[in-house]
Short mmCIF file of C-alpha atoms in Angstrom, two decimals:
data_model
loop_
_atom_site.label_atom_id
_atom_site.label_comp_id
_atom_site.label_asym_id
_atom_site.label_seq_id
_atom_site.Cartn_x
_atom_site.Cartn_y
_atom_site.Cartn_z
CA UNK A 1 32.06 109.89 26.24
CA UNK A 2 32.01 111.81 29.52
CA UNK A 3 32.16 115.53 29.20
CA UNK A 4 34.39 117.93 31.02
CA UNK A 5 31.57 119.19 33.25
CA UNK A 6 31.46 115.80 34.99
CA UNK A 7 35.15 115.97 35.95
CA UNK A 8 34.78 119.55 37.05
CA UNK A 9 32.00 118.56 39.42
CA UNK A 10 34.09 115.63 40.78
CA UNK A 11 37.18 117.67 41.78
CA UNK A 12 35.61 119.37 44.87
CA UNK A 13 34.39 115.97 46.10
CA UNK A 14 37.88 114.41 45.85
CA UNK A 15 39.44 117.35 47.66
CA UNK A 16 36.89 117.06 50.48
CA UNK A 17 37.61 113.31 50.91
CA UNK A 18 41.38 113.95 51.11
CA UNK A 19 40.87 116.58 53.81
CA UNK A 20 38.79 114.13 55.86
CA UNK A 21 41.46 111.43 55.50
CA UNK A 22 44.13 113.79 56.74
CA UNK A 23 42.05 114.76 59.74
CA UNK A 24 41.48 111.10 60.62
CA UNK A 25 45.22 110.47 61.22
CA UNK A 26 46.46 111.17 64.78
CA UNK A 27 49.66 113.22 64.56
CA UNK A 28 51.82 115.09 67.03
CA UNK A 29 51.96 118.71 65.87
CA UNK A 30 55.40 119.91 64.90
CA UNK A 31 57.14 123.24 65.27
CA UNK A 32 57.48 125.51 68.30
CA UNK A 33 60.04 125.48 71.14
CA UNK A 34 61.34 122.21 72.57
CA UNK A 35 59.23 120.78 75.40
CA UNK A 36 61.44 120.09 78.46
CA UNK A 37 58.64 119.37 80.92
CA UNK A 38 57.69 115.84 82.00
CA UNK A 39 54.09 114.63 81.65
CA UNK A 40 51.69 116.11 84.23
CA UNK A 41 48.89 114.23 85.95
CA UNK A 42 45.46 115.68 85.27
CA UNK A 43 43.35 112.93 86.86
CA UNK A 44 43.72 109.98 89.27
CA UNK A 45 41.12 107.21 89.50
CA UNK A 46 40.91 106.77 92.46
CA UNK A 47 42.78 109.71 93.98
CA UNK A 48 46.35 109.12 95.14
CA UNK A 49 46.20 108.71 98.90
CA UNK A 50 42.71 107.19 98.76
CA UNK A 51 41.49 105.21 101.77
CA UNK A 52 39.25 102.13 101.93
CA UNK A 53 40.35 101.15 98.43
CA UNK A 54 38.64 97.98 97.14
CA UNK A 55 39.26 98.09 93.38
CA UNK A 56 41.17 95.74 91.10
CA UNK A 57 43.36 98.44 89.60
CA UNK A 58 43.78 102.17 89.04
CA UNK A 59 44.10 104.70 86.22
CA UNK A 60 46.23 107.83 85.92
CA UNK A 61 45.60 110.29 83.09
CA UNK A 62 48.37 112.62 81.86
CA UNK A 63 48.24 115.84 79.87
CA UNK A 64 50.20 114.38 76.92
CA UNK A 65 51.04 111.13 75.19
CA UNK A 66 53.27 108.91 77.32
CA UNK A 67 55.54 105.89 76.92
CA UNK A 68 56.73 103.25 79.38
CA UNK A 69 60.41 102.41 79.87
CA UNK A 70 61.65 99.23 81.56
CA UNK A 71 58.63 98.79 83.80
CA UNK A 72 59.96 95.54 85.27
CA UNK A 73 63.20 97.27 86.30
CA UNK A 74 61.57 100.45 87.61
CA UNK A 75 58.25 99.51 89.18
CA UNK A 76 58.41 98.62 92.87
CA UNK A 77 55.22 97.70 94.73
CA UNK A 78 55.44 97.92 98.50
CA UNK A 79 54.40 95.70 100.11
CA UNK A 80 55.00 93.33 97.17
CA UNK A 81 52.05 91.61 95.49
CA UNK A 82 51.95 87.85 94.97
CA UNK A 83 51.89 88.37 91.19
CA UNK A 84 53.12 91.30 89.15
CA UNK A 85 50.35 93.65 88.00
CA UNK A 86 49.59 94.35 84.33
CA UNK A 87 50.81 97.80 83.31
CA UNK A 88 49.82 99.35 79.99
CA UNK A 89 48.85 102.61 78.26
CA UNK A 90 45.24 103.32 77.21
CA UNK A 91 44.47 105.83 74.44
CA UNK A 92 48.02 107.19 74.55
CA UNK A 93 47.64 109.32 77.69
CA UNK A 94 46.30 107.04 80.41
CA UNK A 95 48.40 104.71 82.55
CA UNK A 96 46.43 101.57 83.47
CA UNK A 97 47.48 99.21 86.27
CA UNK A 98 45.45 96.04 86.89
CA UNK A 99 46.11 93.66 89.78
CA UNK A 100 46.57 89.91 89.33
CA UNK A 101 46.47 89.06 93.03
CA UNK A 102 44.30 90.17 95.97
CA UNK A 103 45.23 93.06 98.25
CA UNK A 104 45.75 92.73 102.00
CA UNK A 105 43.21 94.41 104.27
CA UNK A 106 44.12 97.55 106.24
CA UNK A 107 47.36 97.98 104.32
CA UNK A 108 48.96 101.02 102.71
CA UNK A 109 50.27 100.25 99.21
CA UNK A 110 52.88 102.29 97.40
CA UNK A 111 53.49 101.95 93.64
CA UNK A 112 56.85 103.49 92.85
CA UNK A 113 57.41 103.86 89.09
CA UNK A 114 60.93 105.29 89.29
CA UNK A 115 61.79 106.63 85.83
CA UNK A 116 59.41 104.40 83.85
CA UNK A 117 57.05 107.15 82.65
CA UNK A 118 58.12 109.63 79.94
CA UNK A 119 56.44 111.75 77.27
CA UNK A 120 56.40 110.10 73.88
CA UNK A 121 57.84 113.00 71.90
CA UNK A 122 60.82 114.44 73.79
CA UNK A 123 61.40 111.58 76.24
CA UNK A 124 61.08 113.82 79.31
CA UNK A 125 60.91 111.52 82.35
CA UNK A 126 58.44 111.86 85.20
CA UNK A 127 61.09 111.03 87.80
CA UNK A 128 60.38 109.09 91.00
CA UNK A 129 56.63 108.94 90.33
CA UNK A 130 54.60 107.31 93.10
CA UNK A 131 50.96 106.33 93.59
CA UNK A 132 49.66 105.47 97.09
CA UNK A 133 46.41 104.14 98.52
CA UNK A 134 45.19 102.24 101.58
CA UNK A 135 42.77 99.33 101.85
CA UNK A 136 41.90 100.52 105.36
CA UNK A 137 40.70 103.81 106.79
CA UNK A 138 44.21 104.97 107.69
CA UNK A 139 47.16 105.90 105.45
CA UNK A 140 50.50 104.89 107.02
CA UNK A 141 52.90 107.85 106.96
CA UNK A 142 56.12 106.64 108.60
CA UNK A 143 59.39 106.84 106.63
CA UNK A 144 62.57 104.82 106.94
CA UNK A 145 65.53 106.12 104.95
CA UNK A 146 69.30 105.92 104.84
CA UNK A 147 72.22 104.87 102.66
CA UNK A 148 73.63 101.51 101.58
CA UNK A 149 77.43 101.50 101.36
CA UNK A 150 80.35 99.08 101.30
CA UNK A 151 81.37 98.15 104.86
CA UNK A 152 85.07 98.42 104.00
CA UNK A 153 85.42 100.97 101.18
CA UNK A 154 82.24 103.05 101.79
CA UNK A 155 81.40 102.77 98.08
CA UNK A 156 77.71 103.44 97.36
CA UNK A 157 75.47 100.38 97.00
CA UNK A 158 73.41 101.00 93.87
CA UNK A 159 70.30 98.96 93.03
CA UNK A 160 70.04 97.01 96.28
CA UNK A 161 66.60 95.73 97.27
CA UNK A 162 65.98 97.21 100.71
CA UNK A 163 63.35 95.10 102.47
CA UNK A 164 61.52 95.28 105.81
CA UNK A 165 60.25 92.16 107.56
CA UNK A 166 57.92 92.26 110.54
CA UNK A 167 59.00 88.65 111.13
CA UNK A 168 62.65 87.75 110.35
CA UNK A 169 63.06 85.51 107.28
CA UNK A 170 64.01 81.84 107.48
CA UNK A 171 67.69 81.07 108.00
CA UNK A 172 68.28 80.18 104.34
CA UNK A 173 66.87 83.53 103.13
CA UNK A 174 65.03 81.93 100.21
CA UNK A 175 61.66 82.99 98.70
CA UNK A 176 61.81 86.26 100.60
CA UNK A 177 58.45 87.97 101.15
CA UNK A 178 59.06 91.39 102.69
CA UNK A 179 56.39 93.62 104.21
CA UNK A 180 57.91 96.65 102.46
CA UNK A 181 60.51 97.09 99.75
CA UNK A 182 62.33 99.73 97.73
CA UNK A 183 65.60 100.04 95.76
CA UNK A 184 68.66 102.10 96.55
CA UNK A 185 69.61 104.85 94.10
CA UNK A 186 72.93 105.54 92.32
CA UNK A 187 74.33 107.18 95.48
CA UNK A 188 73.18 104.28 97.68
CA UNK A 189 70.33 106.27 99.25
CA UNK A 190 66.94 104.70 99.83
CA UNK A 191 63.60 105.76 101.26
CA UNK A 192 60.74 103.54 102.41
CA UNK A 193 57.68 105.74 102.72
CA UNK A 194 54.23 104.95 104.08
CA UNK A 195 55.40 102.25 106.46
CA UNK A 196 53.55 101.10 109.53
CA UNK A 197 55.07 101.75 112.99
CA UNK A 198 56.76 98.72 114.51
CA UNK A 199 59.96 96.70 114.78
CA UNK A 200 61.44 95.30 111.59
CA UNK A 201 64.31 93.16 110.40
CA UNK A 202 65.97 95.09 107.57
CA UNK A 203 67.73 93.36 104.67
CA UNK A 204 69.47 94.99 101.70
CA UNK A 205 70.18 92.46 98.95
CA UNK A 206 71.95 92.77 95.60
CA UNK A 207 69.70 89.99 94.19
CA UNK A 208 71.45 89.56 90.82
CA UNK A 209 68.83 87.06 89.64
CA UNK A 210 65.88 89.19 90.78
CA UNK A 211 64.33 86.10 92.36
CA UNK A 212 64.19 87.10 96.06
CA UNK A 213 66.66 84.32 96.92
CA UNK A 214 69.93 85.12 98.67
CA UNK A 215 73.09 83.46 97.31
CA UNK A 216 75.82 83.62 99.99
CA UNK A 217 79.27 84.33 98.61
CA UNK A 218 78.05 85.66 95.24
CA UNK A 219 75.54 88.36 96.22
CA UNK A 220 76.31 91.33 98.43
CA UNK A 221 74.11 91.83 101.47
CA UNK A 222 73.52 94.16 104.42
CA UNK A 223 71.19 93.78 107.38
CA UNK A 224 70.06 95.29 110.65
CA UNK A 225 67.84 94.06 113.45
CA UNK A 226 68.38 97.24 115.48
CA UNK A 227 65.86 99.50 113.73
CA UNK A 228 64.22 101.78 116.34
CA UNK A 229 60.46 101.26 116.59
CA UNK A 230 59.64 104.86 117.49
CA UNK A 231 59.54 108.06 115.50
CA UNK A 232 57.85 109.02 112.24
CA UNK A 233 61.08 109.48 110.27
CA UNK A 234 63.79 106.95 111.05
CA UNK A 235 67.35 106.92 109.68
CA UNK A 236 69.18 103.64 109.15
CA UNK A 237 72.45 103.31 107.23
CA UNK A 238 73.34 99.81 106.03
CA UNK A 239 76.85 98.38 105.42
CA UNK A 240 77.00 95.72 102.77
CA UNK A 241 79.55 92.92 102.40
CA UNK A 242 80.13 89.69 100.49
CA UNK A 243 79.68 86.82 102.88
CA UNK A 244 82.17 83.97 102.87
CA UNK A 245 80.68 80.63 101.79
CA UNK A 246 79.49 78.65 104.79
CA UNK A 247 81.43 75.52 103.83
CA UNK A 248 85.01 75.00 102.74
CA UNK A 249 85.35 73.23 99.41
CA UNK A 250 87.69 73.19 96.43
CA UNK A 251 85.99 75.37 93.81
CA UNK A 252 88.62 74.37 91.25
CA UNK A 253 91.65 72.09 91.08
CA UNK A 254 94.01 70.65 88.52
CA UNK A 255 97.53 70.32 87.17
CA UNK A 256 99.16 73.57 86.13
CA UNK A 257 102.22 71.89 84.68
CA UNK A 258 104.41 68.87 85.28
CA UNK A 259 104.97 68.63 89.03
CA UNK A 260 102.66 71.56 89.84
CA UNK A 261 99.07 71.12 91.10
CA UNK A 262 96.76 73.94 92.26
CA UNK A 263 93.59 74.14 94.34
CA UNK A 264 91.31 77.16 94.78
CA UNK A 265 89.10 77.03 97.87
CA UNK A 266 85.78 78.65 98.69
CA UNK A 267 87.17 80.31 101.82
CA UNK A 268 90.59 80.85 103.43
CA UNK A 269 92.32 77.86 105.01
CA UNK A 270 93.88 77.97 108.44
CA UNK A 271 96.60 75.36 108.98
CA UNK A 272 95.76 72.42 106.74
CA UNK A 273 97.31 68.97 107.13
CA UNK A 274 98.30 66.74 104.20
CA UNK A 275 98.18 62.96 104.18
CA UNK A 276 99.47 60.68 101.39
CA UNK A 277 97.98 57.17 101.60
CA UNK A 278 100.19 54.69 99.79
CA UNK A 279 102.70 56.26 97.39
CA UNK A 280 104.12 59.67 98.25
CA UNK A 281 106.49 61.82 96.16
CA UNK A 282 110.02 61.90 97.49
CA UNK A 283 110.01 65.69 98.00
CA UNK A 284 107.13 68.12 97.98
CA UNK A 285 106.22 71.70 98.84
CA UNK A 286 102.82 73.18 99.70
CA UNK A 287 102.38 76.94 99.33
CA UNK A 288 99.35 79.00 100.41
CA UNK A 289 98.88 82.43 98.84
CA UNK A 290 98.49 85.61 100.92
CA UNK A 291 94.69 85.26 100.97
CA UNK A 292 95.08 81.60 102.07
CA UNK A 293 92.45 80.48 99.54
CA UNK A 294 94.81 79.17 96.83
CA UNK A 295 97.10 76.22 97.45
CA UNK A 296 100.01 75.36 95.14
CA UNK A 297 101.58 71.92 95.43
CA UNK A 298 104.99 71.21 93.88
CA UNK A 299 106.11 67.59 93.75
CA UNK A 300 108.69 65.32 92.19
CA UNK A 301 107.09 62.79 89.89
CA UNK A 302 106.51 59.46 91.69
CA UNK A 303 106.90 56.02 90.17
CA UNK A 304 103.18 55.30 89.58
CA UNK A 305 100.75 57.02 87.19
CA UNK A 306 98.90 58.77 90.00
CA UNK A 307 98.85 59.30 93.73
CA UNK A 308 96.31 60.47 96.31
CA UNK A 309 96.54 63.39 98.68
CA UNK A 310 94.14 64.07 101.56
CA UNK A 311 93.75 67.69 102.69
CA UNK A 312 92.40 68.17 106.21
CA UNK A 313 91.44 71.50 107.75
CA UNK A 314 90.44 70.90 111.39
CA UNK A 315 89.34 74.49 112.10
CA UNK A 316 86.96 74.49 109.12
CA UNK A 317 85.82 70.89 109.52
CA UNK A 318 87.08 70.22 106.00
CA UNK A 319 88.30 66.89 104.62
CA UNK A 320 88.72 65.94 100.98
CA UNK A 321 90.73 63.46 98.90
CA UNK A 322 92.24 64.27 95.50
CA UNK A 323 93.75 61.90 92.98
CA UNK A 324 96.55 63.49 90.95
CA UNK A 325 97.27 62.04 87.51
CA UNK A 326 100.42 63.23 85.78
CA UNK A 327 101.08 61.16 82.65
CA UNK A 328 97.91 61.21 80.55
CA UNK A 329 97.02 64.92 80.55
CA UNK A 330 98.32 67.82 78.49
CA UNK A 331 99.18 69.74 81.66
CA UNK A 332 101.27 66.88 83.00
CA UNK A 333 103.43 67.00 79.86
CA UNK A 334 103.83 70.77 80.00
CA UNK A 335 107.31 71.71 81.16
CA UNK A 336 107.90 75.20 82.58
CA UNK A 337 111.40 76.63 82.25
CA UNK A 338 113.08 78.36 85.16
CA UNK A 339 112.61 81.94 83.98
CA UNK A 340 112.99 84.76 86.51
CA UNK A 341 110.68 87.70 85.83
CA UNK A 342 111.84 91.11 87.19
CA UNK A 343 109.28 93.42 88.80
CA UNK A 344 110.25 97.10 88.93
CA UNK A 345 108.63 99.91 90.93
CA UNK A 346 107.29 101.48 87.71
CA UNK A 347 106.47 99.95 84.33
CA UNK A 348 108.88 102.34 82.56
CA UNK A 349 111.93 100.60 84.13
CA UNK A 350 112.12 103.30 86.81
CA UNK A 351 113.08 101.87 90.15
CA UNK A 352 112.56 103.46 93.55
CA UNK A 353 115.96 103.76 95.16
CA UNK A 354 114.51 102.54 98.48
CA UNK A 355 112.91 99.36 97.06
CA UNK A 356 114.60 96.14 95.98
CA UNK A 357 113.94 94.66 92.56
CA UNK A 358 111.83 91.52 92.86
CA UNK A 359 112.59 88.50 90.68
CA UNK A 360 109.52 86.24 90.45
CA UNK A 361 109.98 82.50 90.01
CA UNK A 362 107.36 80.05 88.67
CA UNK A 363 108.54 77.37 91.12
CA UNK A 364 110.03 77.44 94.65
CA UNK A 365 113.69 78.47 94.80
CA UNK A 366 116.00 75.85 96.28
CA UNK A 367 119.21 77.91 96.54
CA UNK A 368 121.90 79.93 94.82
CA UNK A 369 125.66 79.88 94.22
CA UNK A 370 128.21 81.87 92.23
CA UNK A 371 131.00 79.35 91.58
CA UNK A 372 133.50 82.16 92.09
CA UNK A 373 131.77 84.37 89.51
CA UNK A 374 130.38 87.63 90.90
CA UNK A 375 127.49 89.00 88.79
CA UNK A 376 128.68 91.94 86.74
CA UNK A 377 127.27 95.36 87.69
CA UNK A 378 128.03 98.35 85.45
CA UNK A 379 127.27 102.03 86.11
CA UNK A 380 126.08 104.06 83.15
CA UNK A 381 129.18 106.29 83.48
CA UNK A 382 131.42 103.18 83.80
CA UNK A 383 132.43 103.95 87.39
CA UNK A 384 133.71 101.06 89.45
CA UNK A 385 131.52 99.89 92.31
CA UNK A 386 134.44 99.48 94.69
CA UNK A 387 132.88 97.91 97.82
CA UNK A 388 129.33 97.65 96.49
CA UNK A 389 128.24 94.07 95.95
CA UNK A 390 124.89 92.47 95.14
CA UNK A 391 122.60 91.43 97.98
CA UNK A 392 120.06 88.62 97.62
CA UNK A 393 117.09 87.95 99.89
CA UNK A 394 115.75 84.56 98.88
CA UNK A 395 112.04 83.96 99.40
CA UNK A 396 109.98 80.90 98.53
CA UNK A 397 109.14 82.01 94.99
CA UNK A 398 110.87 85.38 94.72
CA UNK A 399 114.29 87.00 95.05
CA UNK A 400 114.74 90.54 96.36
CA UNK A 401 117.76 92.13 94.75
CA UNK A 402 119.77 95.16 95.93
CA UNK A 403 123.26 96.40 96.81
CA UNK A 404 124.92 95.53 100.11
CA UNK A 405 126.75 98.82 100.61
CA UNK A 406 124.51 101.36 98.89
CA UNK A 407 124.65 104.84 100.41
CA UNK A 408 122.06 105.52 103.09
CA UNK A 409 121.41 101.82 103.65
CA UNK A 410 119.01 101.70 100.70
CA UNK A 411 119.04 98.90 98.13
CA UNK A 412 120.13 101.30 95.36
CA UNK A 413 121.83 104.67 95.08
CA UNK A 414 119.60 107.53 93.93
CA UNK A 415 119.67 108.97 90.41
CA UNK A 416 121.80 106.26 88.83
CA UNK A 417 121.39 104.32 85.58
CA UNK A 418 122.12 100.66 86.27
CA UNK A 419 123.07 97.94 83.84
CA UNK A 420 123.11 94.59 85.64
CA UNK A 421 123.84 91.14 84.25
CA UNK A 422 123.11 87.94 86.17
CA UNK A 423 125.03 85.00 84.74
CA UNK A 424 123.37 81.60 84.14
CA UNK A 425 123.41 78.89 86.79
CA UNK A 426 123.28 81.22 89.82
CA UNK A 427 119.83 80.13 91.10
CA UNK A 428 118.36 76.64 91.35
CA UNK A 429 114.65 75.91 91.63
CA UNK A 430 112.70 73.07 93.27
CA UNK A 431 113.13 70.79 90.24
CA UNK A 432 116.89 71.33 90.01
CA UNK A 433 116.68 73.69 87.06
CA UNK A 434 118.97 76.73 86.87
CA UNK A 435 118.35 80.21 85.55
CA UNK A 436 119.40 81.59 82.17
CA UNK A 437 121.32 84.84 81.68
CA UNK A 438 119.31 87.80 82.91
CA UNK A 439 119.99 91.42 81.86
CA UNK A 440 118.50 94.22 84.00
CA UNK A 441 118.69 97.80 82.82
CA UNK A 442 116.97 100.45 84.96
CA UNK A 443 117.26 103.91 86.50
CA UNK A 444 116.70 105.04 90.08
CA UNK A 445 114.96 108.24 91.11
CA UNK A 446 115.77 110.99 93.65
CA UNK A 447 114.62 111.31 97.31
CA UNK A 448 113.36 114.84 96.57
CA UNK A 449 110.58 113.38 94.43
CA UNK A 450 108.91 111.83 97.48
CA UNK A 451 107.15 112.98 100.63
CA UNK A 452 106.47 111.35 104.00
CA UNK A 453 103.68 111.33 106.56
CA UNK A 454 103.69 110.95 110.33
CA UNK A 455 100.64 110.01 112.43
CA UNK A 456 99.81 110.32 116.11
CA UNK A 457 96.83 108.12 117.03
CA UNK A 458 94.65 108.27 120.15
CA UNK A 459 92.79 104.98 120.19
CA UNK A 460 90.33 103.41 122.66
CA UNK A 461 91.97 101.02 125.09
CA UNK A 462 91.15 97.34 125.21
CA UNK A 463 90.55 97.00 121.47
CA UNK A 464 92.64 95.91 118.49
CA UNK A 465 92.90 98.08 115.40
CA UNK A 466 94.41 97.86 111.93
CA UNK A 467 95.79 101.11 110.53
CA UNK A 468 95.82 101.42 106.74
CA UNK A 469 96.97 104.05 104.25
CA UNK A 470 95.32 104.06 100.82
CA UNK A 471 97.17 105.40 97.80
CA UNK A 472 95.86 107.73 95.06
CA UNK A 473 94.34 104.79 93.17
CA UNK A 474 92.74 103.30 96.30
CA UNK A 475 95.37 100.60 96.73
CA UNK A 476 96.60 99.76 100.24
CA UNK A 477 100.16 101.09 100.59
CA UNK A 478 100.41 100.29 104.31
CA UNK A 479 98.55 97.92 106.59
CA UNK A 480 99.57 96.99 110.12
CA UNK A 481 98.53 96.80 113.72
CA UNK A 482 97.73 100.29 114.96
CA UNK A 483 99.78 101.82 117.74
CA UNK A 484 100.08 105.31 119.15
CA UNK A 485 102.35 106.53 116.33
CA UNK A 486 103.30 105.62 112.78
CA UNK A 487 105.67 107.10 110.22
CA UNK A 488 105.72 106.25 106.57
CA UNK A 489 108.60 105.60 104.25
CA UNK A 490 108.86 107.46 100.97
CA UNK A 491 105.51 108.19 99.30
CA UNK A 492 104.81 109.47 95.82
CA UNK A 493 102.99 112.84 95.65
CA UNK A 494 99.22 112.56 95.47
CA UNK A 495 96.02 112.21 97.50
CA UNK A 496 95.97 109.58 100.24
CA UNK A 497 93.35 108.35 102.68
CA UNK A 498 93.67 106.70 106.08
CA UNK A 499 91.33 104.25 107.77
CA UNK A 500 91.08 102.22 110.95
CA UNK A 501 89.57 98.74 111.16
CA UNK A 502 88.36 97.41 114.49
CA UNK A 503 90.03 93.99 114.43
CA UNK A 504 87.68 92.20 116.82
CA UNK A 505 89.30 88.78 116.40
CA UNK A 506 92.86 90.17 116.18
CA UNK A 507 93.68 88.28 112.97
CA UNK A 508 95.21 91.24 111.15
CA UNK A 509 92.62 91.44 108.36
CA UNK A 510 89.15 92.91 107.85
CA UNK A 511 86.42 90.29 108.24
CA UNK A 512 82.98 90.41 106.56
CA UNK A 513 79.77 89.64 108.43
CA UNK A 514 77.43 86.69 108.60
CA UNK A 515 73.74 87.41 108.06
CA UNK A 516 72.56 84.03 109.41
CA UNK A 517 74.51 84.46 112.66
CA UNK A 518 73.49 88.16 112.75
CA UNK A 519 77.16 89.11 112.81
CA UNK A 520 77.99 92.52 111.37
CA UNK A 521 81.21 93.14 109.41
CA UNK A 522 84.09 94.64 111.35
CA UNK A 523 83.77 98.39 111.85
CA UNK A 524 85.76 100.73 109.63
CA UNK A 525 86.30 104.46 110.12
CA UNK A 526 87.98 106.79 107.64
CA UNK A 527 90.02 109.84 108.50
CA UNK A 528 87.95 112.86 107.42
CA UNK A 529 89.18 114.26 104.13
CA UNK A 530 92.19 113.37 102.01
CA UNK A 531 95.87 113.83 102.83
CA UNK A 532 97.86 115.63 100.16
CA UNK A 533 101.46 114.43 99.92
CA UNK A 534 103.85 116.82 98.18
CA UNK A 535 107.33 116.16 96.93
CA UNK A 536 110.15 116.81 99.42
CA UNK A 537 107.64 117.51 102.21
CA UNK A 538 106.88 115.91 105.61
CA UNK A 539 103.18 115.76 106.50
CA UNK A 540 101.95 115.26 110.10
CA UNK A 541 98.45 114.34 111.33
CA UNK A 542 96.79 113.68 114.70
CA UNK A 543 93.69 111.52 114.84
CA UNK A 544 91.36 110.69 117.71
CA UNK A 545 88.61 108.66 116.00
CA UNK A 546 85.11 108.36 117.41
CA UNK A 547 82.44 105.80 116.64
CA UNK A 548 84.11 102.59 117.80
#
């Protein structure tokens, strides 16, 4: 049996082994104040800014343990390498980058890590970290910078690939291989440092698939072939747009309901023609929406199970044939009732006294009649209307409703609670259906709750302009051909903006550009600052824009 002296001699040995085991584990010491500083570089191999570089990679040692965050989304190599480099951490504190493709001779390379490098404990980011070297004996030092923004709204273009090409890309803009590249920041700003002097074609691409292939119509793009070739620091702002598809085609089509077919097209139609070979419905109506890219076709059911319709668009060189079936599909059996949907100025049944109520119809409206019955209109205080009578303005698929003799020539009298009943059978739609009883209960507001604005414009001669007013939420509350003066109707209090569009083709709308044809989007200029509209107040502005 072992004696106690043996165990007493063993205790110091066990304690010594435990101390060694604890020392062998790498731990980050705890305690002390929070570290808010990002990792600091203590050694480059080779030095940043090195010339005549001929290595297959580089190392950067930091003063603390680091981690990598979304390297693929942050790292930008300019000019791009054929293959992505391997990026990893050695011994916790050293960033290792190894190349998988050869470097070009006499070229300055910039490795921009963005926000990929952070300390491992607190997550402090080494923001906008960059490593630069040259394979030649000269380090290029030119800078090209600017901002990417929406050509129409001026909204910042975040995350665009901004690329420089010494030779313009092929017309299809596929497999792009730029000489230099960077990404725009959250505010749309970009900076291409260490570029070589010369002329470049500049392309800013959204590149959703991150494949260096441009997809017209689905990816936003900006370009410039007017970059000055002189100066060390050059400024170039880029205006992005979504290009219209190059060809007209029906992106979707099908029956909506019995007697109602709809097409959606890749780009707006001009004045299409319709041809019916063989059987044709007895009566039909084609309706283009305001954007002219959606076509609704209403028809009376023909005798056969299907019929063909050919849509021709001479201006777009478009021709297509569609076969419409109407008996064997669920949509063809779906009947839509003639239900008028009222649209008020506000969702709380508040109606602007100067605006008619709009009754939306699912099908075209054929007509209306009263059969001697005048729709009943009741004031909240039961007053008689005397000479006031309802006024109808019949549109294709909507009815504008007001009073004929309202005071001040407005559709409704201010500050009144209305209770209106429209009897059944007043309106008839395309299919011969009549409306059901419709009850409208709403209140009108007061003129004192609104303000107005008046503009005096001094515009360049010989050009066409569109003048637009944007509401507090950015919606267009007015759009029309610009003249020397304009006065608004009633406007709700709030912040408004004004802009001018140079309408080069005089079509009344803003047109995007075409990168293949090197056509820039139409110019847009905003009035400096916002216009504050106050209740019961008239606001006046004079504007002589420059830059067109």
